[in-house]
mmCIF file of C-alpha atoms and ligand atoms in Angstrom:
data_model
loop_
_atom_site.group_PDB
_atom_site.id
_atom_site.type_symbol
_atom_site.label_atom_id
_atom_site.label_comp_id
_atom_site.label_asym_id
_atom_site.label_seq_id
_atom_site.Cartn_x
_atom_site.Cartn_y
_atom_site.Cartn_z
ATOM 1 C CA MET F 9 60.307 98.652 59.240
ATOM 2 C CA ARG F 10 63.050 96.936 61.182
ATOM 3 C CA ILE F 11 61.782 93.806 62.879
ATOM 4 C CA TYR F 12 63.676 92.233 65.770
ATOM 5 C CA LYS F 13 62.681 88.760 66.842
ATOM 6 C CA ALA F 14 63.402 88.154 70.501
ATOM 7 C CA LYS F 15 63.347 84.757 72.143
ATOM 8 C CA ASP F 16 61.253 85.913 75.076
ATOM 9 C CA LYS F 17 59.746 88.888 76.848
ATOM 10 C CA ALA F 18 62.963 89.706 78.718
ATOM 11 C CA GLU F 19 64.824 90.017 75.439
ATOM 12 C CA VAL F 20 62.043 92.182 73.964
ATOM 13 C CA SER F 21 62.338 94.512 76.954
ATOM 14 C CA ARG F 22 66.129 94.703 76.775
ATOM 15 C CA LYS F 23 66.175 95.414 73.056
ATOM 16 C CA ALA F 24 63.472 98.105 73.286
ATOM 17 C CA ALA F 25 65.246 99.700 76.266
ATOM 18 C CA ASN F 26 68.432 99.664 74.233
ATOM 19 C CA ILE F 27 66.843 101.687 71.430
ATOM 20 C CA ILE F 28 65.321 104.153 73.917
ATOM 21 C CA SER F 29 68.647 104.510 75.756
ATOM 22 C CA ALA F 30 70.432 105.340 72.525
ATOM 23 C CA GLN F 31 67.831 108.039 71.901
ATOM 24 C CA ILE F 32 68.326 109.507 75.397
ATOM 25 C CA ILE F 33 72.123 109.428 75.147
ATOM 26 C CA LEU F 34 72.221 110.977 71.675
ATOM 27 C CA LYS F 35 69.610 113.631 72.520
ATOM 28 C CA PRO F 36 69.373 114.171 76.285
ATOM 29 C CA ASP F 37 66.430 116.558 75.898
ATOM 30 C CA SER F 38 64.341 114.120 73.847
ATOM 31 C CA VAL F 39 60.561 114.076 73.890
ATOM 32 C CA LEU F 40 59.525 110.489 74.604
ATOM 33 C CA GLY F 41 56.005 109.343 73.799
ATOM 34 C CA LEU F 42 55.191 106.621 76.309
ATOM 35 C CA ALA F 43 52.700 103.794 76.618
ATOM 36 C CA THR F 44 51.140 101.887 79.492
ATOM 37 C CA GLY F 45 49.830 98.321 79.667
ATOM 38 C CA ASP F 46 51.681 95.096 80.237
ATOM 39 C CA SER F 47 53.999 95.225 77.209
ATOM 40 C CA PRO F 48 56.308 98.126 78.170
ATOM 41 C CA ILE F 49 56.720 97.285 81.874
ATOM 42 C CA GLY F 50 59.892 95.229 81.333
ATOM 43 C CA THR F 51 61.315 97.982 79.138
ATOM 44 C CA TYR F 52 60.756 100.516 81.919
ATOM 45 C CA GLU F 53 62.363 98.140 84.440
ATOM 46 C CA GLN F 54 65.426 97.842 82.230
ATOM 47 C CA LEU F 55 65.664 101.631 81.800
ATOM 48 C CA ILE F 56 65.422 102.062 85.601
ATOM 49 C CA ASP F 57 68.177 99.496 86.050
ATOM 50 C CA TRP F 58 70.501 101.338 83.672
ATOM 51 C CA TYR F 59 69.576 104.650 85.322
ATOM 52 C CA ASN F 60 70.520 103.186 88.728
ATOM 53 C CA LYS F 61 73.847 102.097 87.298
ATOM 54 C CA GLY F 62 74.502 105.707 86.253
ATOM 55 C CA ASP F 63 74.198 105.067 82.522
ATOM 56 C CA LEU F 64 71.091 107.180 81.849
ATOM 57 C CA ASP F 65 70.013 110.698 82.752
ATOM 58 C CA PHE F 66 66.352 111.691 82.439
ATOM 59 C CA SER F 67 66.767 115.220 83.816
ATOM 60 C CA GLN F 68 66.137 116.927 80.469
ATOM 61 C CA ILE F 69 63.596 114.418 79.114
ATOM 62 C CA THR F 70 59.996 115.360 78.365
ATOM 63 C CA ALA F 71 57.382 112.584 78.436
ATOM 64 C CA VAL F 72 53.986 112.620 76.755
ATOM 65 C CA ASN F 73 51.732 109.659 77.291
ATOM 66 C CA LEU F 74 49.492 108.162 74.681
ATOM 67 C CA ASP F 75 46.274 107.791 76.572
ATOM 68 C CA GLU F 76 44.256 108.040 79.768
ATOM 69 C CA TYR F 77 40.919 106.706 80.915
ATOM 70 C CA GLN F 78 38.163 109.284 81.156
ATOM 71 C CA GLY F 79 36.871 109.617 84.713
ATOM 72 C CA LEU F 80 40.049 108.561 86.494
ATOM 73 C CA GLY F 81 42.229 111.104 88.273
ATOM 74 C CA PRO F 82 46.013 110.797 88.610
ATOM 75 C CA ASP F 83 45.784 109.341 92.126
ATOM 76 C CA ASP F 84 43.477 106.532 91.035
ATOM 77 C CA GLU F 85 45.551 103.363 90.979
ATOM 78 C CA GLN F 86 43.984 102.337 87.669
ATOM 79 C CA SER F 87 44.822 105.594 85.947
ATOM 80 C CA TYR F 88 47.641 105.691 83.454
ATOM 81 C CA ALA F 89 49.112 108.715 85.246
ATOM 82 C CA TYR F 90 49.488 106.513 88.337
ATOM 83 C CA PHE F 91 50.879 103.648 86.247
ATOM 84 C CA MET F 92 53.612 105.864 84.811
ATOM 85 C CA ARG F 93 54.723 107.092 88.231
ATOM 86 C CA LYS F 94 54.701 103.554 89.594
ATOM 87 C CA HIS F 95 56.549 101.935 86.706
ATOM 88 C CA LEU F 96 58.952 104.677 85.623
ATOM 89 C CA PHE F 97 58.754 108.290 86.736
ATOM 90 C CA ASP F 98 59.145 107.689 90.501
ATOM 91 C CA HIS F 99 62.346 105.729 89.877
ATOM 92 C CA VAL F 100 64.315 108.055 87.608
ATOM 93 C CA ASN F 101 65.334 111.722 87.694
ATOM 94 C CA ILE F 102 62.703 112.940 85.233
ATOM 95 C CA ASP F 103 61.204 116.291 86.250
ATOM 96 C CA PRO F 104 57.482 115.736 87.019
ATOM 97 C CA VAL F 105 56.664 119.101 85.428
ATOM 98 C CA ASN F 106 57.863 117.634 82.129
ATOM 99 C CA CYS F 107 55.572 114.582 82.293
ATOM 100 C CA PHE F 108 52.320 115.030 80.398
ATOM 101 C CA ILE F 109 49.187 112.961 80.046
ATOM 102 C CA GLU F 110 45.570 113.717 79.201
ATOM 103 C CA ASP F 111 43.478 114.845 82.181
ATOM 104 C CA GLY F 112 40.985 112.047 82.814
ATOM 105 C CA LEU F 113 38.932 114.387 85.005
ATOM 106 C CA ALA F 114 38.720 117.252 82.507
ATOM 107 C CA GLU F 115 35.265 118.800 82.587
ATOM 108 C CA GLU F 116 35.311 119.799 78.932
ATOM 109 C CA PRO F 117 36.497 116.799 76.888
ATOM 110 C CA GLN F 118 36.652 118.767 73.673
ATOM 111 C CA ALA F 119 38.818 121.461 75.237
ATOM 112 C CA GLU F 120 41.032 118.783 76.794
ATOM 113 C CA CYS F 121 41.601 117.189 73.394
ATOM 114 C CA ILE F 122 42.571 120.527 71.885
ATOM 115 C CA ARG F 123 44.842 121.317 74.848
ATOM 116 C CA TYR F 124 46.710 118.013 74.522
ATOM 117 C CA THR F 125 47.048 118.203 70.744
ATOM 118 C CA GLU F 126 48.488 121.717 71.072
ATOM 119 C CA LEU F 127 50.733 120.690 73.919
ATOM 120 C CA ILE F 128 52.348 118.002 71.746
ATOM 121 C CA ARG F 129 52.759 120.478 68.920
ATOM 122 C CA GLY F 130 54.142 123.099 71.321
ATOM 123 C CA ILE F 131 56.916 120.829 72.588
ATOM 124 C CA GLY F 132 57.985 120.148 69.028
ATOM 125 C CA GLY F 133 56.391 116.737 68.537
ATOM 126 C CA ILE F 134 57.760 113.399 69.632
ATOM 127 C CA ASP F 135 61.303 112.141 69.089
ATOM 128 C CA LEU F 136 60.590 108.532 69.983
ATOM 129 C CA GLN F 137 57.179 106.959 70.498
ATOM 130 C CA LEU F 138 56.939 103.671 72.386
ATOM 131 C CA LEU F 139 53.849 101.639 71.476
ATOM 132 C CA GLY F 140 52.155 98.435 72.519
ATOM 133 C CA ILE F 141 49.528 96.887 70.264
ATOM 134 C CA GLY F 142 46.026 95.734 71.127
ATOM 135 C CA PRO F 143 44.815 92.275 70.078
ATOM 136 C CA ASN F 144 42.553 94.162 67.625
ATOM 137 C CA ALA F 145 45.595 96.055 66.262
ATOM 138 C CA HIS F 146 44.796 99.308 68.046
ATOM 139 C CA ILE F 147 47.669 101.683 68.852
ATOM 140 C CA GLY F 148 47.148 104.124 71.665
ATOM 141 C CA PHE F 149 43.391 103.779 71.936
ATOM 142 C CA ASN F 150 42.893 104.373 68.232
ATOM 143 C CA GLU F 151 40.385 101.586 67.781
ATOM 144 C CA PRO F 152 39.584 99.883 64.457
ATOM 145 C CA GLY F 153 36.875 101.726 62.563
ATOM 146 C CA GLU F 154 35.932 103.341 59.307
ATOM 147 C CA ALA F 155 38.346 106.220 59.740
ATOM 148 C CA LEU F 156 41.087 107.213 62.128
ATOM 149 C CA GLU F 157 41.052 110.523 63.979
ATOM 150 C CA LYS F 158 44.209 112.494 63.524
ATOM 151 C CA ASP F 159 44.279 114.516 66.743
ATOM 152 C CA THR F 160 43.751 113.737 70.428
ATOM 153 C CA HIS F 161 40.181 112.552 70.904
ATOM 154 C CA LEU F 162 37.850 110.818 73.283
ATOM 155 C CA VAL F 163 37.147 107.280 72.189
ATOM 156 C CA LYS F 164 34.514 104.747 73.169
ATOM 157 C CA LEU F 165 36.509 101.618 73.911
ATOM 158 C CA ASN F 166 35.640 98.462 71.979
ATOM 159 C CA GLU F 167 34.183 95.496 73.838
ATOM 160 C CA SER F 168 37.342 93.533 73.054
ATOM 161 C CA THR F 169 39.567 96.268 74.506
ATOM 162 C CA ILE F 170 37.427 96.480 77.651
ATOM 163 C CA ARG F 171 37.680 92.699 77.986
ATOM 164 C CA ALA F 172 41.453 92.707 77.420
ATOM 165 C CA ASN F 173 41.998 95.514 79.948
ATOM 166 C CA SER F 174 39.682 94.033 82.578
ATOM 167 C CA ARG F 175 42.663 92.013 83.810
ATOM 168 C CA PHE F 176 43.874 95.171 85.547
ATOM 169 C CA PHE F 177 40.484 95.774 87.259
ATOM 170 C CA ASP F 178 38.321 93.857 89.751
ATOM 171 C CA SER F 179 35.719 93.215 87.067
ATOM 172 C CA GLU F 180 34.897 94.089 83.472
ATOM 173 C CA ASP F 181 32.220 96.498 84.715
ATOM 174 C CA ASP F 182 34.881 98.579 86.441
ATOM 175 C CA VAL F 183 36.792 99.282 83.222
ATOM 176 C CA PRO F 184 36.055 102.848 82.068
ATOM 177 C CA LYS F 185 34.157 102.881 78.788
ATOM 178 C CA PHE F 186 35.843 105.983 77.374
ATOM 179 C CA ALA F 187 39.448 107.073 77.103
ATOM 180 C CA TYR F 188 41.421 109.956 75.708
ATOM 181 C CA THR F 189 44.023 109.021 73.163
ATOM 182 C CA MET F 190 46.642 110.739 71.107
ATOM 183 C CA GLY F 191 45.554 110.701 67.480
ATOM 184 C CA ILE F 192 47.230 108.874 64.648
ATOM 185 C CA LYS F 193 48.873 112.081 63.383
ATOM 186 C CA ALA F 194 51.013 112.718 66.487
ATOM 187 C CA ILE F 195 52.004 109.035 66.505
ATOM 188 C CA MET F 196 52.905 108.999 62.814
ATOM 189 C CA GLN F 197 54.803 112.274 63.120
ATOM 190 C CA ALA F 198 57.050 110.820 65.817
ATOM 191 C CA ARG F 199 60.555 110.753 64.428
ATOM 192 C CA CYS F 200 61.055 107.186 65.596
ATOM 193 C CA ILE F 201 58.553 104.536 66.690
ATOM 194 C CA VAL F 202 59.294 101.450 68.782
ATOM 195 C CA LEU F 203 56.491 98.897 69.026
ATOM 196 C CA VAL F 204 56.812 96.076 71.554
ATOM 197 C CA ALA F 205 54.685 92.922 71.561
ATOM 198 C CA ASN F 206 54.752 89.622 73.389
ATOM 199 C CA GLY F 207 52.812 86.429 73.168
ATOM 200 C CA GLU F 208 50.481 84.469 70.951
ATOM 201 C CA ALA F 209 47.534 86.778 71.722
ATOM 202 C CA LYS F 210 49.257 89.465 69.640
ATOM 203 C CA ALA F 211 50.048 87.250 66.619
ATOM 204 C CA ASP F 212 47.010 88.298 64.531
ATOM 205 C CA ALA F 213 47.509 91.962 65.365
ATOM 206 C CA MET F 214 51.191 91.759 64.446
ATOM 207 C CA TYR F 215 50.297 90.155 61.126
ATOM 208 C CA LYS F 216 47.890 93.011 60.378
ATOM 209 C CA CYS F 217 50.488 95.558 61.489
ATOM 210 C CA VAL F 218 53.336 94.232 59.358
ATOM 211 C CA CYS F 219 51.725 92.334 56.456
ATOM 212 C CA GLY F 220 48.113 93.498 56.343
ATOM 213 C CA THR F 221 46.323 95.949 54.101
ATOM 214 C CA ILE F 222 46.790 99.502 55.327
ATOM 215 C CA SER F 223 43.378 100.368 56.649
ATOM 216 C CA ALA F 224 41.606 102.050 59.548
ATOM 217 C CA GLU F 225 40.259 98.572 60.335
ATOM 218 C CA ALA F 226 43.764 97.805 61.624
ATOM 219 C CA PRO F 227 45.216 101.074 62.961
ATOM 220 C CA ALA F 228 48.688 99.569 63.477
ATOM 221 C CA SER F 229 48.898 98.855 59.728
ATOM 222 C CA PHE F 230 49.588 102.585 59.213
ATOM 223 C CA LEU F 231 53.022 102.035 60.720
ATOM 224 C CA GLN F 232 53.980 100.487 57.368
ATOM 225 C CA LEU F 233 53.969 104.060 56.026
ATOM 226 C CA HIS F 234 56.447 105.362 58.612
ATOM 227 C CA ASN F 235 60.114 105.405 57.677
ATOM 228 C CA ASN F 236 61.660 104.752 61.094
ATOM 229 C CA VAL F 237 59.824 101.979 62.916
ATOM 230 C CA PHE F 238 61.351 99.295 65.111
ATOM 231 C CA ILE F 239 59.172 96.295 65.789
ATOM 232 C CA VAL F 240 60.496 94.363 68.783
ATOM 233 C CA ALA F 241 58.520 91.203 69.427
ATOM 234 C CA ASP F 242 58.924 87.682 70.666
ATOM 235 C CA GLU F 243 58.598 84.527 68.576
ATOM 236 C CA ALA F 244 54.981 83.909 69.547
ATOM 237 C CA ALA F 245 53.876 87.426 68.617
ATOM 238 C CA LEU F 246 55.684 87.118 65.273
ATOM 239 C CA SER F 247 54.475 83.581 64.504
ATOM 240 C CA LYS F 248 51.910 84.681 61.897
ATOM 241 C CA VAL F 249 54.188 87.325 60.373
ATOM 242 C CA GLU F 250 56.728 84.545 59.830
ATOM 243 C CA THR F 251 54.314 82.673 57.578
ATOM 244 C CA ARG F 252 54.979 85.533 55.115
ATOM 245 C CA ILE F 253 58.355 86.992 56.128
ATOM 246 C CA PRO F 254 61.070 84.662 57.405
ATOM 247 C CA ILE F 255 62.942 86.348 60.246
ATOM 248 C CA ASP F 256 66.226 84.928 61.421
ATOM 249 C CA LYS F 257 67.046 87.426 64.167
ATOM 250 C CA GLU F 258 66.200 90.694 62.491
ATOM 251 C CA VAL F 259 64.980 91.849 59.126
ATOM 252 C CA THR F 260 64.326 95.172 57.405
ATOM 253 C CA ILE F 261 61.308 95.328 55.124
HETATM 254 C C1 F6R U 4 48.511 101.794 76.380
HETATM 255 C C2 F6R U 4 48.056 101.740 75.001
HETATM 256 C C3 F6R U 4 47.491 100.494 74.417
HETATM 257 C C4 F6R U 4 48.292 99.249 74.777
HETATM 258 C C5 F6R U 4 47.677 98.001 74.154
HETATM 259 C C6 F6R U 4 48.410 96.747 74.560
HETATM 260 O O1 F6R U 4 48.999 103.093 76.695
HETATM 261 O O2 F6R U 4 48.112 102.714 74.327
HETATM 262 O O3 F6R U 4 47.432 100.621 73.020
HETATM 263 O O4 F6R U 4 49.609 99.412 74.322
HETATM 264 O O5 F6R U 4 46.335 97.896 74.545
HETATM 265 O O6 F6R U 4 48.276 96.559 75.931
HETATM 266 P P1 F6R U 4 49.111 95.439 76.691
HETATM 267 O O7 F6R U 4 50.532 95.847 76.583
HETATM 268 O O8 F6R U 4 48.619 95.502 78.114
HETATM 269 O O9 F6R U 4 48.829 94.148 76.019
#
Protein backbone atom coordinates (compact mmCIF):
# COMPACT_ATOMS: atom_id res chain seq x y z
CA MET A 1 0.00 0.00 0.00
CA ARG A 2 1.28 3.44 -0.88
CA ILE A 3 -0.32 6.09 1.29
CA TYR A 4 -0.29 9.75 0.26
CA LYS A 5 -1.26 12.31 2.85
CA ALA A 6 -2.75 15.41 1.28
CA LYS A 7 -3.31 18.66 3.12
CA ASP A 8 -6.85 19.07 1.86
CA LYS A 9 -9.49 17.76 -0.50
CA ALA A 10 -8.13 19.70 -3.48
CA GLU A 11 -4.76 18.04 -3.07
CA VAL A 12 -6.40 14.60 -2.72
CA SER A 13 -8.23 15.21 -6.00
CA ARG A 14 -5.13 16.41 -7.83
CA LYS A 15 -3.00 13.50 -6.67
CA ALA A 16 -5.65 10.89 -7.55
CA ALA A 17 -6.20 12.53 -10.96
CA ASN A 18 -2.45 12.42 -11.47
CA ILE A 19 -2.34 8.65 -10.96
CA ILE A 20 -5.35 8.14 -13.27
CA SER A 21 -3.82 10.40 -15.93
CA ALA A 22 -0.61 8.40 -15.90
CA GLN A 23 -2.68 5.26 -16.44
CA ILE A 24 -4.53 6.83 -19.39
CA ILE A 25 -1.34 8.17 -20.98
CA LEU A 26 0.57 4.90 -20.59
CA LYS A 27 -2.36 2.76 -21.77
CA PRO A 28 -4.83 4.83 -23.81
CA ASP A 29 -7.27 1.91 -24.06
CA SER A 30 -7.41 1.32 -20.30
CA VAL A 31 -10.45 -0.07 -18.53
CA LEU A 32 -11.22 2.31 -15.67
CA GLY A 33 -13.41 1.17 -12.80
CA LEU A 34 -15.17 4.27 -11.52
CA ALA A 35 -16.96 5.34 -8.37
CA THR A 36 -19.64 7.88 -7.53
CA GLY A 37 -20.32 9.79 -4.31
CA ASP A 38 -18.75 12.94 -3.00
CA SER A 39 -15.13 11.73 -2.78
CA PRO A 40 -14.24 11.39 -6.49
CA ILE A 41 -15.98 14.55 -7.75
CA GLY A 42 -12.85 16.72 -7.43
CA THR A 43 -10.79 14.04 -9.15
CA TYR A 44 -13.21 14.05 -12.09
CA GLU A 45 -13.09 17.86 -12.21
CA GLN A 46 -9.31 17.75 -12.39
CA LEU A 47 -9.37 15.13 -15.16
CA ILE A 48 -11.85 17.28 -17.13
CA ASP A 49 -9.57 20.28 -16.68
CA TRP A 50 -6.57 18.41 -18.06
CA TYR A 51 -8.71 17.02 -20.89
CA ASN A 52 -9.77 20.59 -21.80
CA LYS A 53 -6.13 21.61 -21.86
CA GLY A 54 -5.47 18.85 -24.41
CA ASP A 55 -3.44 16.66 -22.06
CA LEU A 56 -5.80 13.67 -21.90
CA ASP A 57 -7.66 11.60 -24.47
CA PHE A 58 -10.53 9.35 -23.37
CA SER A 59 -11.48 8.16 -26.87
CA GLN A 60 -10.24 4.60 -26.32
CA ILE A 61 -11.14 4.34 -22.61
CA THR A 62 -13.70 1.86 -21.30
CA ALA A 63 -15.46 2.69 -18.02
CA VAL A 64 -17.19 0.25 -15.69
CA ASN A 65 -18.91 1.65 -12.66
CA LEU A 66 -18.97 0.02 -9.28
CA ASP A 67 -22.60 0.29 -8.37
CA GLU A 68 -26.12 1.48 -9.10
CA TYR A 69 -29.28 1.82 -7.07
CA GLN A 70 -31.96 -0.72 -7.84
CA GLY A 71 -35.13 0.93 -9.14
CA LEU A 72 -33.50 4.01 -10.64
CA GLY A 73 -33.14 4.39 -14.40
CA PRO A 74 -30.27 6.26 -16.08
CA ASP A 75 -32.33 9.44 -16.50
CA ASP A 76 -33.16 9.64 -12.80
CA GLU A 77 -31.05 12.43 -11.35
CA GLN A 78 -30.22 10.29 -8.32
CA SER A 79 -28.97 7.37 -10.37
CA TYR A 80 -25.27 6.73 -10.60
CA ALA A 81 -25.55 6.54 -14.40
CA TYR A 82 -26.77 10.16 -14.34
CA PHE A 83 -24.05 11.14 -11.86
CA MET A 84 -21.32 9.80 -14.14
CA ARG A 85 -22.61 11.71 -17.17
CA LYS A 86 -22.95 14.88 -15.11
CA HIS A 87 -19.57 14.71 -13.42
CA LEU A 88 -17.38 13.15 -16.10
CA PHE A 89 -18.67 11.49 -19.25
CA ASP A 90 -20.49 14.53 -20.72
CA HIS A 91 -17.31 16.60 -20.44
CA VAL A 92 -14.71 14.35 -22.07
CA ASN A 93 -14.43 12.44 -25.35
CA ILE A 94 -15.25 9.01 -23.91
CA ASP A 95 -17.49 6.97 -26.21
CA PRO A 96 -20.84 6.41 -24.42
CA VAL A 97 -21.01 2.88 -25.84
CA ASN A 98 -17.92 2.09 -23.77
CA CYS A 99 -19.44 3.28 -20.47
CA PHE A 100 -20.98 0.49 -18.42
CA ILE A 101 -23.00 0.39 -15.24
CA GLU A 102 -25.49 -2.04 -13.74
CA ASP A 103 -29.06 -1.58 -14.99
CA GLY A 104 -31.05 -0.32 -12.01
CA LEU A 105 -34.29 -1.15 -13.83
CA ALA A 106 -33.37 -4.73 -14.74
CA GLU A 107 -36.38 -6.99 -14.34
CA GLU A 108 -34.33 -10.04 -13.43
CA PRO A 109 -31.78 -9.02 -10.77
CA GLN A 110 -30.03 -12.36 -10.84
CA ALA A 111 -29.58 -12.23 -14.61
CA GLU A 112 -28.37 -8.63 -14.34
CA CYS A 113 -25.71 -9.64 -11.83
CA ILE A 114 -24.49 -12.42 -14.10
CA ARG A 115 -24.52 -10.09 -17.12
CA TYR A 116 -22.40 -7.47 -15.35
CA THR A 117 -19.94 -9.98 -13.90
CA GLU A 118 -19.45 -11.46 -17.38
CA LEU A 119 -19.19 -8.06 -18.96
CA ILE A 120 -16.27 -7.16 -16.68
CA ARG A 121 -14.61 -10.47 -17.44
CA GLY A 122 -15.26 -10.03 -21.17
CA ILE A 123 -13.49 -6.67 -21.33
CA GLY A 124 -10.46 -8.19 -19.67
CA GLY A 125 -10.99 -6.93 -16.13
CA ILE A 126 -10.10 -3.54 -14.75
CA ASP A 127 -6.78 -1.74 -15.20
CA LEU A 128 -7.40 0.90 -12.55
CA GLN A 129 -10.21 0.95 -10.02
CA LEU A 130 -11.08 4.23 -8.29
CA LEU A 131 -12.74 3.75 -4.90
CA GLY A 132 -14.28 5.85 -2.18
CA ILE A 133 -14.85 4.34 1.26
CA GLY A 134 -18.00 4.32 3.36
CA PRO A 135 -17.89 5.38 7.02
CA ASN A 136 -18.50 1.67 7.78
CA ALA A 137 -15.53 0.71 5.56
CA HIS A 138 -17.64 -0.50 2.66
CA ILE A 139 -16.14 -0.39 -0.85
CA GLY A 140 -18.53 -0.28 -3.75
CA PHE A 141 -21.64 -1.32 -1.86
CA ASN A 142 -19.94 -4.35 -0.37
CA GLU A 143 -21.31 -3.82 3.11
CA PRO A 144 -19.77 -5.24 6.31
CA GLY A 145 -21.07 -8.72 7.05
CA GLU A 146 -20.12 -12.28 7.77
CA ALA A 147 -18.83 -12.92 4.28
CA LEU A 148 -18.18 -10.92 1.15
CA GLU A 149 -19.73 -11.83 -2.19
CA LYS A 150 -17.21 -12.19 -4.94
CA ASP A 151 -19.31 -11.33 -7.98
CA THR A 152 -21.79 -8.58 -8.85
CA HIS A 153 -24.76 -8.86 -6.52
CA LEU A 154 -27.79 -7.06 -5.22
CA VAL A 155 -27.24 -5.78 -1.72
CA LYS A 156 -29.58 -4.51 0.97
CA LEU A 157 -28.01 -1.25 2.06
CA ASN A 158 -27.15 -0.84 5.74
CA GLU A 159 -29.01 1.75 7.80
CA SER A 160 -25.77 3.69 8.17
CA THR A 161 -25.21 3.75 4.40
CA ILE A 162 -28.79 4.89 3.78
CA ARG A 163 -28.28 7.63 6.37
CA ALA A 164 -24.94 8.70 4.87
CA ASN A 165 -26.36 8.78 1.32
CA SER A 166 -29.56 10.60 2.31
CA ARG A 167 -27.63 13.85 1.87
CA PHE A 168 -28.11 13.44 -1.88
CA PHE A 169 -31.90 12.89 -1.54
CA ASP A 170 -34.84 14.96 -0.24
CA SER A 171 -35.25 12.59 2.69
CA GLU A 172 -33.91 9.32 4.08
CA ASP A 173 -37.10 7.58 2.93
CA ASP A 174 -36.27 8.41 -0.68
CA VAL A 175 -32.94 6.55 -0.61
CA PRO A 176 -33.33 3.21 -2.43
CA LYS A 177 -32.92 0.28 -0.05
CA PHE A 178 -31.16 -2.00 -2.53
CA ALA A 179 -28.26 -1.51 -4.90
CA TYR A 180 -26.25 -3.53 -7.35
CA THR A 181 -22.56 -3.63 -6.68
CA MET A 182 -19.48 -5.10 -8.25
CA GLY A 183 -18.22 -7.90 -6.04
CA ILE A 184 -14.97 -7.97 -4.13
CA LYS A 185 -13.35 -10.24 -6.73
CA ALA A 186 -13.54 -7.77 -9.64
CA ILE A 187 -12.27 -5.01 -7.33
CA MET A 188 -9.38 -7.10 -6.02
CA GLN A 189 -8.48 -8.27 -9.51
CA ALA A 190 -8.08 -4.69 -10.71
CA ARG A 191 -4.46 -4.23 -11.65
CA CYS A 192 -4.27 -0.97 -9.73
CA ILE A 193 -6.56 0.50 -7.07
CA VAL A 194 -6.78 4.16 -6.05
CA LEU A 195 -8.83 4.89 -2.93
CA VAL A 196 -9.68 8.50 -2.12
CA ALA A 197 -10.96 9.72 1.25
CA ASN A 198 -11.55 13.08 2.87
CA GLY A 199 -12.54 14.24 6.28
CA GLU A 200 -12.84 13.14 9.87
CA ALA A 201 -15.95 11.04 9.14
CA LYS A 202 -13.71 8.59 7.27
CA ALA A 203 -11.01 8.31 9.97
CA ASP A 204 -12.35 5.08 11.56
CA ALA A 205 -12.93 3.48 8.18
CA MET A 206 -9.42 4.40 7.04
CA TYR A 207 -7.97 2.88 10.20
CA LYS A 208 -9.83 -0.37 9.51
CA CYS A 209 -8.75 -0.27 5.87
CA VAL A 210 -5.05 0.25 6.53
CA CYS A 211 -4.38 -1.07 10.05
CA GLY A 212 -7.35 -3.27 10.90
CA THR A 213 -7.79 -7.02 10.92
CA ILE A 214 -8.61 -8.31 7.46
CA SER A 215 -12.22 -9.29 7.78
CA ALA A 216 -15.56 -9.12 6.00
CA GLU A 217 -16.64 -6.88 8.89
CA ALA A 218 -14.50 -4.19 7.24
CA PRO A 219 -14.56 -4.85 3.48
CA ALA A 220 -11.89 -2.21 2.76
CA SER A 221 -9.42 -4.17 4.93
CA PHE A 222 -9.06 -6.64 2.03
CA LEU A 223 -7.13 -3.97 0.15
CA GLN A 224 -4.20 -4.84 2.42
CA LEU A 225 -3.89 -8.03 0.35
CA HIS A 226 -3.60 -6.20 -2.98
CA ASN A 227 -0.13 -5.45 -4.29
CA ASN A 228 -0.82 -2.17 -6.09
CA VAL A 229 -2.99 0.12 -3.99
CA PHE A 230 -2.70 3.89 -3.68
CA ILE A 231 -4.44 5.43 -0.72
CA VAL A 232 -4.88 9.17 -1.26
CA ALA A 233 -6.42 10.87 1.75
CA ASP A 234 -6.36 14.11 3.65
CA GLU A 235 -4.97 14.62 7.15
CA ALA A 236 -8.35 14.28 8.85
CA ALA A 237 -9.15 10.98 7.14
CA LEU A 238 -5.70 9.65 8.07
CA SER A 239 -5.75 10.95 11.66
CA LYS A 240 -6.41 7.53 13.23
CA VAL A 241 -4.05 5.69 10.88
CA GLU A 242 -1.33 8.08 12.04
CA THR A 243 -1.69 6.87 15.62
CA ARG A 244 -0.09 3.65 14.29
CA ILE A 245 1.82 4.67 11.15
CA PRO A 246 3.55 8.06 11.05
CA ILE A 247 3.15 9.58 7.60
CA ASP A 248 5.27 12.52 6.60
CA LYS A 249 3.98 13.06 3.06
CA GLU A 250 3.85 9.52 1.76
CA VAL A 251 4.70 6.08 3.01
CA THR A 252 4.75 2.55 1.60
CA ILE A 253 3.66 -0.22 3.94
C1 LIG B 1 -19.90 4.87 -4.80
C2 LIG B 1 -19.45 3.81 -3.91
C3 LIG B 1 -19.39 4.01 -2.44
C4 LIG B 1 -18.80 5.35 -2.04
C5 LIG B 1 -18.76 5.50 -0.52
C6 LIG B 1 -18.24 6.86 -0.10
O1 LIG B 1 -19.87 4.43 -6.15
O2 LIG B 1 -19.14 2.76 -4.36
O3 LIG B 1 -18.63 2.97 -1.86
O4 LIG B 1 -17.50 5.45 -2.56
O5 LIG B 1 -20.04 5.32 0.00
O6 LIG B 1 -19.13 7.84 -0.53
P1 LIG B 1 -18.76 9.38 -0.42
O7 LIG B 1 -17.62 9.59 -1.34
O8 LIG B 1 -20.00 10.10 -0.90
O9 LIG B 1 -18.42 9.66 0.99
